[in-house]
GROMACS .gro file of N, CA and C in nm:
model
  339
    1UNK      N    1  -3.008   0.154   0.196
    1UNK     CA    2  -3.084   0.248   0.119
    1UNK      C    3  -3.023   0.387   0.125
    2UNK      N    4  -2.919   0.403   0.203
    2UNK     CA    5  -2.858   0.535   0.217
    2UNK      C    6  -2.723   0.540   0.145
    3UNK      N    7  -2.697   0.442   0.057
    3UNK     CA    8  -2.570   0.439  -0.014
    3UNK      C    9  -2.552   0.563  -0.101
    4UNK      N   10  -2.657   0.604  -0.172
    4UNK     CA   11  -2.649   0.722  -0.257
    4UNK      C   12  -2.611   0.846  -0.180
    5UNK      N   13  -2.674   0.864  -0.065
    5UNK     CA   14  -2.643   0.980   0.020
    5UNK      C   15  -2.500   0.975   0.071
    6UNK      N   16  -2.454   0.855   0.107
    6UNK     CA   17  -2.317   0.841   0.157
    6UNK      C   18  -2.215   0.872   0.048
    7UNK      N   19  -2.239   0.822  -0.074
    7UNK     CA   20  -2.148   0.850  -0.185
    7UNK      C   21  -2.147   0.999  -0.217
    8UNK      N   22  -2.264   1.061  -0.218
    8UNK     CA   23  -2.272   1.206  -0.245
    8UNK      C   24  -2.195   1.284  -0.139
    9UNK      N   25  -2.205   1.244  -0.014
    9UNK     CA   26  -2.134   1.314   0.094
    9UNK      C   27  -1.982   1.308   0.074
   10UNK      N   28  -1.932   1.194   0.026
   10UNK     CA   29  -1.789   1.180  -0.001
   10UNK      C   30  -1.750   1.263  -0.122
   11UNK      N   31  -1.827   1.252  -0.231
   11UNK     CA   32  -1.794   1.323  -0.355
   11UNK      C   33  -1.798   1.475  -0.340
   12UNK      N   34  -1.888   1.524  -0.258
   12UNK     CA   35  -1.898   1.669  -0.239
   12UNK      C   36  -1.811   1.720  -0.124
   13UNK      N   37  -1.733   1.632  -0.062
   13UNK     CA   38  -1.641   1.674   0.042
   13UNK      C   39  -1.705   1.704   0.175
   14UNK      N   40  -1.828   1.656   0.196
   14UNK     CA   41  -1.895   1.679   0.325
   14UNK      C   42  -1.838   1.590   0.435
   15UNK      N   43  -1.787   1.473   0.398
   15UNK     CA   44  -1.723   1.382   0.492
   15UNK      C   45  -1.590   1.337   0.433
   16UNK      N   46  -1.500   1.294   0.517
   16UNK     CA   47  -1.368   1.249   0.475
   16UNK      C   48  -1.363   1.097   0.484
   17UNK      N   49  -1.350   1.026   0.371
   17UNK     CA   50  -1.352   0.880   0.376
   17UNK      C   51  -1.228   0.819   0.440
   18UNK      N   52  -1.113   0.882   0.428
   18UNK     CA   53  -0.987   0.834   0.487
   18UNK      C   54  -0.963   0.686   0.460
   19UNK      N   55  -0.989   0.641   0.340
   19UNK     CA   56  -0.972   0.499   0.306
   19UNK      C   57  -0.826   0.470   0.273
   20UNK      N   58  -0.786   0.344   0.289
   20UNK     CA   59  -0.650   0.300   0.258
   20UNK      C   60  -0.658   0.171   0.176
   21UNK      N   61  -0.566   0.158   0.079
   21UNK     CA   62  -0.564   0.038  -0.005
   21UNK      C   63  -0.509  -0.082   0.071
   22UNK      N   64  -0.573  -0.198   0.060
   22UNK     CA   65  -0.522  -0.319   0.126
   22UNK      C   66  -0.423  -0.396   0.039
   23UNK      N   67  -0.396  -0.348  -0.083
   23UNK     CA   68  -0.305  -0.414  -0.175
   23UNK      C   69  -0.220  -0.308  -0.245
   24UNK      N   70  -0.113  -0.352  -0.312
   24UNK     CA   71  -0.031  -0.264  -0.394
   24UNK      C   72  -0.081  -0.272  -0.537
   25UNK      N   73  -0.102  -0.156  -0.600
   25UNK     CA   74  -0.150  -0.151  -0.738
   25UNK      C   75  -0.033  -0.126  -0.832
   26UNK      N   76  -0.013  -0.214  -0.932
   26UNK     CA   77   0.102  -0.201  -1.022
   26UNK      C   78   0.082  -0.088  -1.124
   27UNK      N   79   0.189  -0.055  -1.194
   27UNK     CA   80   0.185   0.045  -1.300
   27UNK      C   81   0.128  -0.012  -1.429
   28UNK      N   82   0.145  -0.142  -1.448
   28UNK     CA   83   0.096  -0.210  -1.567
   28UNK      C   84   0.063  -0.354  -1.533
   29UNK      N   85  -0.015  -0.417  -1.619
   29UNK     CA   86  -0.054  -0.556  -1.597
   29UNK      C   87   0.070  -0.646  -1.594
   30UNK      N   88   0.077  -0.733  -1.496
   30UNK     CA   89   0.187  -0.829  -1.477
   30UNK      C   90   0.324  -0.762  -1.472
   31UNK      N   91   0.331  -0.650  -1.406
   31UNK     CA   92   0.459  -0.579  -1.390
   31UNK      C   93   0.562  -0.664  -1.316
   32UNK      N   94   0.514  -0.752  -1.230
   32UNK     CA   95   0.602  -0.837  -1.151
   32UNK      C   96   0.653  -0.955  -1.234
   33UNK      N   97   0.594  -0.974  -1.352
   33UNK     CA   98   0.634  -1.079  -1.446
   33UNK      C   99   0.615  -1.220  -1.392
   34UNK      N  100   0.495  -1.247  -1.338
   34UNK     CA  101   0.461  -1.384  -1.300
   34UNK      C  102   0.463  -1.470  -1.424
   35UNK      N  103   0.502  -1.595  -1.408
   35UNK     CA  104   0.502  -1.690  -1.519
   35UNK      C  105   0.377  -1.778  -1.510
   36UNK      N  106   0.347  -1.853  -1.615
   36UNK     CA  107   0.232  -1.943  -1.615
   36UNK      C  108   0.242  -2.045  -1.501
   37UNK      N  109   0.364  -2.087  -1.469
   37UNK     CA  110   0.383  -2.187  -1.363
   37UNK      C  111   0.347  -2.134  -1.225
   38UNK      N  112   0.344  -2.002  -1.210
   38UNK     CA  113   0.314  -1.943  -1.080
   38UNK      C  114   0.165  -1.923  -1.057
   39UNK      N  115   0.083  -1.939  -1.159
   39UNK     CA  116  -0.061  -1.927  -1.143
   39UNK      C  117  -0.119  -2.062  -1.104
   40UNK      N  118  -0.186  -2.073  -0.990
   40UNK     CA  119  -0.242  -2.202  -0.950
   40UNK      C  120  -0.357  -2.245  -1.041
   41UNK      N  121  -0.358  -2.373  -1.072
   41UNK     CA  122  -0.471  -2.428  -1.147
   41UNK      C  123  -0.461  -2.412  -1.296
   42UNK      N  124  -0.346  -2.378  -1.352
   42UNK     CA  125  -0.334  -2.369  -1.497
   42UNK      C  126  -0.290  -2.503  -1.552
   43UNK      N  127  -0.337  -2.536  -1.669
   43UNK     CA  128  -0.299  -2.663  -1.731
   43UNK      C  129  -0.368  -2.781  -1.665
   44UNK      N  130  -0.314  -2.897  -1.688
   44UNK     CA  131  -0.374  -3.020  -1.634
   44UNK      C  132  -0.333  -3.047  -1.491
   45UNK      N  133  -0.219  -2.996  -1.450
   45UNK     CA  134  -0.172  -3.017  -1.312
   45UNK      C  135  -0.214  -2.896  -1.230
   46UNK      N  136  -0.293  -2.919  -1.128
   46UNK     CA  137  -0.348  -2.808  -1.048
   46UNK      C  138  -0.256  -2.772  -0.932
   47UNK      N  139  -0.135  -2.732  -0.967
   47UNK     CA  140  -0.038  -2.690  -0.866
   47UNK      C  141   0.018  -2.554  -0.906
   48UNK      N  142   0.082  -2.491  -0.812
   48UNK     CA  143   0.148  -2.362  -0.839
   48UNK      C  144   0.288  -2.367  -0.780
   49UNK      N  145   0.380  -2.307  -0.850
   49UNK     CA  146   0.518  -2.295  -0.801
   49UNK      C  147   0.537  -2.155  -0.747
   50UNK      N  148   0.561  -2.145  -0.619
   50UNK     CA  149   0.575  -2.014  -0.556
   50UNK      C  150   0.722  -1.972  -0.556
   51UNK      N  151   0.777  -1.960  -0.677
   51UNK     CA  152   0.919  -1.924  -0.691
   51UNK      C  153   0.946  -1.779  -0.652
   52UNK      N  154   0.842  -1.696  -0.646
   52UNK     CA  155   0.861  -1.557  -0.603
   52UNK      C  156   0.883  -1.548  -0.453
   53UNK      N  157   0.860  -1.659  -0.383
   53UNK     CA  158   0.873  -1.667  -0.238
   53UNK      C  159   0.791  -1.556  -0.172
   54UNK      N  160   0.852  -1.469  -0.095
   54UNK     CA  161   0.778  -1.362  -0.028
   54UNK      C  162   0.781  -1.230  -0.105
   55UNK      N  163   0.840  -1.230  -0.223
   55UNK     CA  164   0.852  -1.106  -0.300
   55UNK      C  165   0.726  -1.083  -0.383
   56UNK      N  166   0.618  -1.053  -0.312
   56UNK     CA  167   0.491  -1.021  -0.377
   56UNK      C  168   0.444  -0.886  -0.325
   57UNK      N  169   0.361  -0.820  -0.405
   57UNK     CA  170   0.307  -0.691  -0.362
   57UNK      C  171   0.416  -0.590  -0.332
   58UNK      N  172   0.402  -0.518  -0.220
   58UNK     CA  173   0.497  -0.411  -0.187
   58UNK      C  174   0.638  -0.464  -0.165
   59UNK      N  175   0.651  -0.590  -0.126
   59UNK     CA  176   0.786  -0.645  -0.103
   59UNK      C  177   0.864  -0.655  -0.234
   60UNK      N  178   0.795  -0.690  -0.343
   60UNK     CA  179   0.861  -0.698  -0.474
   60UNK      C  180   0.909  -0.559  -0.516
   61UNK      N  181   0.825  -0.458  -0.498
   61UNK     CA  182   0.863  -0.322  -0.536
   61UNK      C  183   0.983  -0.274  -0.454
   62UNK      N  184   0.984  -0.302  -0.325
   62UNK     CA  185   1.098  -0.263  -0.242
   62UNK      C  186   1.225  -0.334  -0.286
   63UNK      N  187   1.217  -0.465  -0.310
   63UNK     CA  188   1.334  -0.544  -0.349
   63UNK      C  189   1.389  -0.504  -0.485
   64UNK      N  190   1.303  -0.454  -0.574
   64UNK     CA  191   1.345  -0.418  -0.709
   64UNK      C  192   1.358  -0.267  -0.729
   65UNK      N  193   1.351  -0.191  -0.620
   65UNK     CA  194   1.365  -0.045  -0.624
   65UNK      C  195   1.275   0.019  -0.729
   66UNK      N  196   1.151  -0.025  -0.734
   66UNK     CA  197   1.052   0.032  -0.826
   66UNK      C  198   0.941   0.098  -0.744
   67UNK      N  199   0.876   0.194  -0.803
   67UNK     CA  200   0.767   0.265  -0.736
   67UNK      C  201   0.635   0.219  -0.798
   68UNK      N  202   0.544   0.163  -0.718
   68UNK     CA  203   0.415   0.119  -0.773
   68UNK      C  204   0.324   0.237  -0.806
   69UNK      N  205   0.218   0.210  -0.881
   69UNK     CA  206   0.121   0.315  -0.911
   69UNK      C  207   0.059   0.368  -0.782
   70UNK      N  208   0.012   0.275  -0.697
   70UNK     CA  209  -0.043   0.309  -0.566
   70UNK      C  210   0.007   0.205  -0.467
   71UNK      N  211   0.088   0.243  -0.367
   71UNK     CA  212   0.143   0.144  -0.274
   71UNK      C  213   0.042   0.096  -0.170
   72UNK      N  214   0.073  -0.016  -0.109
   72UNK     CA  215  -0.005  -0.070   0.002
   72UNK      C  216  -0.023   0.041   0.106
   73UNK      N  217  -0.146   0.060   0.152
   73UNK     CA  218  -0.175   0.162   0.252
   73UNK      C  219  -0.199   0.301   0.197
   74UNK      N  220  -0.187   0.317   0.064
   74UNK     CA  221  -0.211   0.448   0.003
   74UNK      C  222  -0.356   0.490   0.026
   75UNK      N  223  -0.375   0.614   0.050
   75UNK     CA  224  -0.510   0.664   0.068
   75UNK      C  225  -0.515   0.814   0.046
   76UNK      N  226  -0.633   0.861   0.028
   76UNK     CA  227  -0.653   1.004   0.008
   76UNK      C  228  -0.734   1.061   0.123
   77UNK      N  229  -0.717   1.188   0.145
   77UNK     CA  230  -0.790   1.254   0.251
   77UNK      C  231  -0.828   1.393   0.202
   78UNK      N  232  -0.938   1.445   0.249
   78UNK     CA  233  -0.982   1.579   0.213
   78UNK      C  234  -0.926   1.685   0.307
   79UNK      N  235  -0.830   1.647   0.387
   79UNK     CA  236  -0.769   1.744   0.478
   79UNK      C  237  -0.619   1.741   0.457
   80UNK      N  238  -0.548   1.824   0.528
   80UNK     CA  239  -0.402   1.828   0.519
   80UNK      C  240  -0.343   1.805   0.657
   81UNK      N  241  -0.218   1.760   0.657
   81UNK     CA  242  -0.150   1.730   0.782
   81UNK      C  243  -0.013   1.796   0.783
   82UNK      N  244   0.032   1.835   0.899
   82UNK     CA  245   0.167   1.886   0.919
   82UNK      C  246   0.239   1.792   1.015
   83UNK      N  247   0.370   1.780   0.997
   83UNK     CA  248   0.447   1.698   1.090
   83UNK      C  249   0.584   1.759   1.112
   84UNK      N  250   0.638   1.734   1.230
   84UNK     CA  251   0.769   1.785   1.267
   84UNK      C  252   0.875   1.691   1.211
   85UNK      N  253   0.999   1.736   1.203
   85UNK     CA  254   1.107   1.647   1.158
   85UNK      C  255   1.116   1.523   1.250
   86UNK      N  256   1.147   1.411   1.190
   86UNK     CA  257   1.160   1.286   1.267
   86UNK      C  258   1.287   1.288   1.350
   87UNK      N  259   1.279   1.222   1.464
   87UNK     CA  260   1.392   1.211   1.555
   87UNK      C  261   1.410   1.063   1.588
   88UNK      N  262   1.528   1.008   1.558
   88UNK     CA  263   1.554   0.866   1.583
   88UNK      C  264   1.642   0.851   1.707
   89UNK      N  265   1.600   0.760   1.795
   89UNK     CA  266   1.680   0.729   1.913
   89UNK      C  267   1.791   0.633   1.871
   90UNK      N  268   1.890   0.618   1.955
   90UNK     CA  269   1.999   0.524   1.926
   90UNK      C  270   1.946   0.381   1.917
   91UNK      N  271   2.007   0.302   1.832
   91UNK     CA  272   1.969   0.162   1.815
   91UNK      C  273   1.993   0.088   1.945
   92UNK      N  274   1.891   0.016   1.992
   92UNK     CA  275   1.900  -0.062   2.115
   92UNK      C  276   1.937  -0.205   2.077
   93UNK      N  277   2.062  -0.243   2.099
   93UNK     CA  278   2.107  -0.377   2.060
   93UNK      C  279   2.039  -0.487   2.140
   94UNK      N  280   1.993  -0.457   2.259
   94UNK     CA  281   1.925  -0.557   2.341
   94UNK      C  282   1.791  -0.598   2.282
   95UNK      N  283   1.717  -0.501   2.231
   95UNK     CA  284   1.585  -0.532   2.174
   95UNK      C  285   1.587  -0.535   2.022
   96UNK      N  286   1.693  -0.481   1.961
   96UNK     CA  287   1.699  -0.475   1.815
   96UNK      C  288   1.606  -0.369   1.757
   97UNK      N  289   1.577  -0.266   1.837
   97UNK     CA  290   1.478  -0.166   1.796
   97UNK      C  291   1.540  -0.026   1.796
   98UNK      N  292   1.503   0.052   1.697
   98UNK     CA  293   1.530   0.195   1.695
   98UNK      C  294   1.395   0.265   1.697
   99UNK      N  295   1.376   0.357   1.787
   99UNK     CA  296   1.250   0.429   1.798
   99UNK      C  297   1.259   0.561   1.724
  100UNK      N  298   1.162   0.585   1.638
  100UNK     CA  299   1.154   0.710   1.562
  100UNK      C  300   1.027   0.782   1.605
  101UNK      N  301   1.038   0.910   1.638
  101UNK     CA  302   0.922   0.987   1.682
  101UNK      C  303   0.910   1.116   1.601
  102UNK      N  304   0.786   1.162   1.588
  102UNK     CA  305   0.757   1.292   1.529
  102UNK      C  306   0.616   1.330   1.569
  103UNK      N  307   0.586   1.459   1.563
  103UNK     CA  308   0.453   1.508   1.596
  103UNK      C  309   0.375   1.527   1.467
  104UNK      N  310   0.250   1.482   1.467
  104UNK     CA  311   0.162   1.491   1.352
  104UNK      C  312   0.036   1.565   1.394
  105UNK      N  313  -0.004   1.662   1.312
  105UNK     CA  314  -0.126   1.736   1.346
  105UNK      C  315  -0.209   1.760   1.220
  106UNK      N  316  -0.340   1.762   1.239
  106UNK     CA  317  -0.433   1.792   1.131
  106UNK      C  318  -0.435   1.945   1.116
  107UNK      N  319  -0.384   1.992   1.002
  107UNK     CA  320  -0.381   2.137   0.980
  107UNK      C  321  -0.493   2.184   0.887
  108UNK      N  322  -0.578   2.090   0.846
  108UNK     CA  323  -0.686   2.125   0.755
  108UNK      C  324  -0.814   2.160   0.828
  109UNK      N  325  -0.915   2.190   0.750
  109UNK     CA  326  -1.042   2.232   0.807
  109UNK      C  327  -1.138   2.115   0.833
  110UNK      N  328  -1.101   1.994   0.790
  110UNK     CA  329  -1.187   1.877   0.810
  110UNK      C  330  -1.120   1.777   0.903
  111UNK      N  331  -1.201   1.701   0.974
  111UNK     CA  332  -1.149   1.590   1.052
  111UNK      C  333  -1.095   1.487   0.954
  112UNK      N  334  -0.992   1.419   0.991
  112UNK     CA  335  -0.935   1.318   0.901
  112UNK      C  336  -0.836   1.230   0.972
  113UNK      N  337  -0.805   1.120   0.906
  113UNK     CA  338  -0.704   1.030   0.962
  113UNK      C  339  -0.624   0.971   0.851
   0.00000   0.00000   0.00000
């Protein structure tokens, strides 16, 4: 029963929703160019051919050097953030890891994440 109040608080900037998208949003319908065979349950045979393999969502955009309308994890905040330049440690061949560090701080007037 408090949905209206919660929405008003977000719209008027009283609270920071800090939401993030769980999917990648394309620039246009079927930008990835799925074919009829890739949709499960079309036609008389209820199968799907996953010829795109793992190149779906943000992976397709990365592989094709395209920028989506809104990428996976995109979100808005009513505050601002500052960060220091990134610093990368040397590649560790034993673990296969490179560590990148930077300092992030909320420079706005609202709490946010």
